[in-house]
XYZ file of C-alpha atoms in Angstrom:
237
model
C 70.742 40.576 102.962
C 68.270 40.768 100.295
C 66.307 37.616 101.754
C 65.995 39.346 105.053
C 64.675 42.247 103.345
C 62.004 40.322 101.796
C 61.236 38.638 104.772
C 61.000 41.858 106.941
C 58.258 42.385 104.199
C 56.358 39.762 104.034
C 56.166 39.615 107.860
C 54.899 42.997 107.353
C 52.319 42.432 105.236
C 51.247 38.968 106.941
C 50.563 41.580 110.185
C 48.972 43.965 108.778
C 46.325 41.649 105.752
C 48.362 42.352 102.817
C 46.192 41.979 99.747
C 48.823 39.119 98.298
C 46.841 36.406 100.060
C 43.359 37.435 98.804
C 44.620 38.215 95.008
C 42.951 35.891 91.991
C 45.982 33.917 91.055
C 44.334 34.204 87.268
C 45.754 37.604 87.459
C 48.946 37.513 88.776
C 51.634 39.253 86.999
C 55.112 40.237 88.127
C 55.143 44.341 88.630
C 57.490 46.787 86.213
C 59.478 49.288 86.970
C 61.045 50.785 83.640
C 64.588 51.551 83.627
C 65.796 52.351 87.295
C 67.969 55.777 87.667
C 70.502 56.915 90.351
C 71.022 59.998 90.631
C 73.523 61.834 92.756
C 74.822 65.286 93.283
C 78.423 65.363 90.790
C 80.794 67.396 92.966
C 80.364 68.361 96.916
C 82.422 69.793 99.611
C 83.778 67.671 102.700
C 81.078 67.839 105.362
C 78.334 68.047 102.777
C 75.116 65.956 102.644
C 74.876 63.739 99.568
C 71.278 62.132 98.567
C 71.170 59.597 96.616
C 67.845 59.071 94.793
C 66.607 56.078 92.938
C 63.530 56.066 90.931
C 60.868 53.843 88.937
C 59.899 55.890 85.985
C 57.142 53.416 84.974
C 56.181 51.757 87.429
C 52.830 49.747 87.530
C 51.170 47.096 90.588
C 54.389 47.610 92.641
C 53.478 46.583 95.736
C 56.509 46.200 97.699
C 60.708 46.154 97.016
C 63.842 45.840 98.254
C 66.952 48.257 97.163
C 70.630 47.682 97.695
C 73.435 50.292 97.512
C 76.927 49.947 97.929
C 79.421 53.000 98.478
C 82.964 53.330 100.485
C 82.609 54.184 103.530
C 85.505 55.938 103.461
C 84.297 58.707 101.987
C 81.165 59.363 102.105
C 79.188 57.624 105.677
C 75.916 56.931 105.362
C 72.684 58.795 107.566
C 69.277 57.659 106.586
C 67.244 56.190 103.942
C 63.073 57.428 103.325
C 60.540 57.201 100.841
C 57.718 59.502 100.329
C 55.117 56.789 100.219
C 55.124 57.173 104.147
C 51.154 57.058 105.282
C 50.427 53.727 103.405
C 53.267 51.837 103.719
C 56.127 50.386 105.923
C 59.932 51.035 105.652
C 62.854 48.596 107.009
C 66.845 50.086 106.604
C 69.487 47.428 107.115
C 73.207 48.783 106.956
C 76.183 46.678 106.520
C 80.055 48.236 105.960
C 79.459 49.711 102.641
C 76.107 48.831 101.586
C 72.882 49.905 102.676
C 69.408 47.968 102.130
C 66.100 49.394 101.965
C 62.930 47.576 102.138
C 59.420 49.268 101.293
C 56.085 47.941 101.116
C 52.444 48.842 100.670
C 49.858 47.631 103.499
C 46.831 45.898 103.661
C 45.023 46.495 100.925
C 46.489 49.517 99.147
C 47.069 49.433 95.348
C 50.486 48.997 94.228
C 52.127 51.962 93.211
C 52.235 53.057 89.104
C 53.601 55.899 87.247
C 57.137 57.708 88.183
C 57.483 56.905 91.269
C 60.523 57.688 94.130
C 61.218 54.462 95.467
C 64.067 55.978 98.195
C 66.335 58.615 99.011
C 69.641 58.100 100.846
C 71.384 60.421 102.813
C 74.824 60.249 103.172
C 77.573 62.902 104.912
C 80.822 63.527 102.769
C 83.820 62.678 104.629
C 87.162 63.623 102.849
C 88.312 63.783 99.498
C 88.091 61.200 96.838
C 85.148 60.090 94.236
C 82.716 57.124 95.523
C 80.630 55.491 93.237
C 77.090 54.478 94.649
C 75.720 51.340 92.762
C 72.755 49.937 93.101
C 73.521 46.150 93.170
C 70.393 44.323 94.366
C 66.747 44.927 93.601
C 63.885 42.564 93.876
C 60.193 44.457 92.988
C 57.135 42.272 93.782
C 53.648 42.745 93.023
C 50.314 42.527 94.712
C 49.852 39.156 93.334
C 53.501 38.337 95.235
C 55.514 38.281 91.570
C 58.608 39.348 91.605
C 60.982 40.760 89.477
C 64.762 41.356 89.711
C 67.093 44.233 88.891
C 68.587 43.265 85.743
C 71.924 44.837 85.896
C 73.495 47.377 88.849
C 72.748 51.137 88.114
C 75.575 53.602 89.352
C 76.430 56.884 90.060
C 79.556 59.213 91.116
C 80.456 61.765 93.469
C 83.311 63.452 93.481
C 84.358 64.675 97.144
C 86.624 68.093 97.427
C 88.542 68.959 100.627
C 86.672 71.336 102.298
C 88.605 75.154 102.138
C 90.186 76.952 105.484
C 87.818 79.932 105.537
C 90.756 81.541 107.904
C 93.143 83.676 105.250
C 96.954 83.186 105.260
C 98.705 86.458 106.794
C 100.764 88.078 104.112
C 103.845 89.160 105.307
C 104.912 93.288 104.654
C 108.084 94.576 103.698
C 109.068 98.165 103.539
C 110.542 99.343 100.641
C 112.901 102.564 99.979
C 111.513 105.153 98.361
C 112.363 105.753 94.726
C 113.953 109.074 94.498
C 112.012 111.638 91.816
C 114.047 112.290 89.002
C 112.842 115.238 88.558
C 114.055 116.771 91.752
C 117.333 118.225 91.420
C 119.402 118.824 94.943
C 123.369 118.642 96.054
C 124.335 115.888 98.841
C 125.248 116.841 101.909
C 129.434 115.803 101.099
C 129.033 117.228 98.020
C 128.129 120.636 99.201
C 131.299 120.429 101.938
C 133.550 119.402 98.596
C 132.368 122.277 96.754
C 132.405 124.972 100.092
C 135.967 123.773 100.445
C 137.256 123.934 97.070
C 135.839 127.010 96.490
C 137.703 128.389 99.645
C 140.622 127.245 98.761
C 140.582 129.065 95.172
C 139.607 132.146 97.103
C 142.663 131.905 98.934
C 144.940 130.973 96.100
C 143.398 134.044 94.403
C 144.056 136.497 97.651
C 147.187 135.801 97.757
C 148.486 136.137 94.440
C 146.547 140.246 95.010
C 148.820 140.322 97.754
C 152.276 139.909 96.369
C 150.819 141.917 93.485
C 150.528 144.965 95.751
C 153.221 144.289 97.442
C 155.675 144.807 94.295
C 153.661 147.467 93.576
C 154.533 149.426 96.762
C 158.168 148.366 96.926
C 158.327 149.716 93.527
C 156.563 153.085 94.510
C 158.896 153.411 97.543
C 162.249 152.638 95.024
C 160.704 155.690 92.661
C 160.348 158.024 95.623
C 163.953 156.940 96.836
C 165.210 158.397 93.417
C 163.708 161.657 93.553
C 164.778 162.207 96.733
C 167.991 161.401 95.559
C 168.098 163.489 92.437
C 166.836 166.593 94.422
C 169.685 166.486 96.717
C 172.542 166.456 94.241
C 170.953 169.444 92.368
C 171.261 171.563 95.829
């Protein structure tokens, strides 16, 4: 992959009078970079965009390179790949099944580029849950005097992919509930009222009726007494 990357470029700059061919060879030198970075976001949401970015942070005559990145596809699926050196150079993307290539190169006769420099950003959508580790596995640099120089060791970085959250809530079921009686109020139940009505009409009755037979001997006895005197009057005559 990488040597159709490089040859995407150097067909590039053979159409457009790349400054390679007319370089002093006294001077050729292979370009640096400093220590390439990936960076990537640490945590996103299902259906997310993820950029990857890598970068040069000292970069000096680099005139043209090629960057490979591996990632699973199965989480993460990838979109687009760009540099911001846009209005003097020329971009080539190349994607495989978990690896993307990028090619960049100046044209004609611009300088190579020096400094911190963005060499590309890759786009990527988050699929479903899971971590994916982009690594940068391949990278060739190669300066205007066509030197090259190759990525020492693959750079990496991790994303960790959360399922994205139902927005719609879960209905709650409701249950009624029984009121808690108040302690404080003080009332008689309905049966307990009829208990009470009925024993107290029974005592009532108990009591009338003892009254009765109580004035009832008390009359008889009254009638016996006026019996007597009656009595007693007539044997005197």
């Amino acid at each position: 992959m990488r040597t159709r990357a490089l040859a995407a470029a150097a067909t590039a700059l053979a159409l457009f009078g790349g400054s390679i061919a007319l370089a002093p060879a006294a001077n050729a030198a292979p370009p640096e970079t400093g220590a390439i970075t990936l960076d990537a976001p640490a945590t996103v949401d299902a259906g997310d965009t993820v950029e990857v970015v890598a970068e040069a942070p000292a970069a000096t005559d680099l005139y043209a390179y090629t960057l490979t990145v591996d990632f699973d596809p199965a989480v993460v699926e990838f979109d687009s790949a760009a540099t911001s050196h846009t209005t003097d150079g020329y971009d080539a993307v190349s994607e495989d099944t978990g690896s993307v290539e990028f090619t960049h190169t100046r044209l004609g006769t611009s300088p190579g580029l020096t400094g911190e420099t963005t060499l590309v950003t890759f786009t990527f959508t988050a699929q479903g849950a899971g971590t994916v580790e982009f690594a940068l596995s391949e990278a060739t640099f190669v300066s205007s005097t066509d030197e090259t120089l190759d990525l020492a060791a693959a750079v990496t970085a991790s994303t960790e992919v959360t399922a994205a959250v139902d927005p719609t809530p879960t209905p709650t079921s409701t249950a009624t509930t029984e009121p808690t009686p108040d302690p404080t109020e003080t009332g008689t139940p309905a049966d307990e009222e009829t208990d009470s009505a009925t024993g107290d009409l029974a005592n009532t009755g108990s009591d009338a009726s003892v009254w009765t037979i109580v004035a009832a001997f008390a009359a008889a006895l009254a009638a016996f007494g006026v019996v007597l005197v009656l009595r007693r009057r007539a044997v005197n005559r």
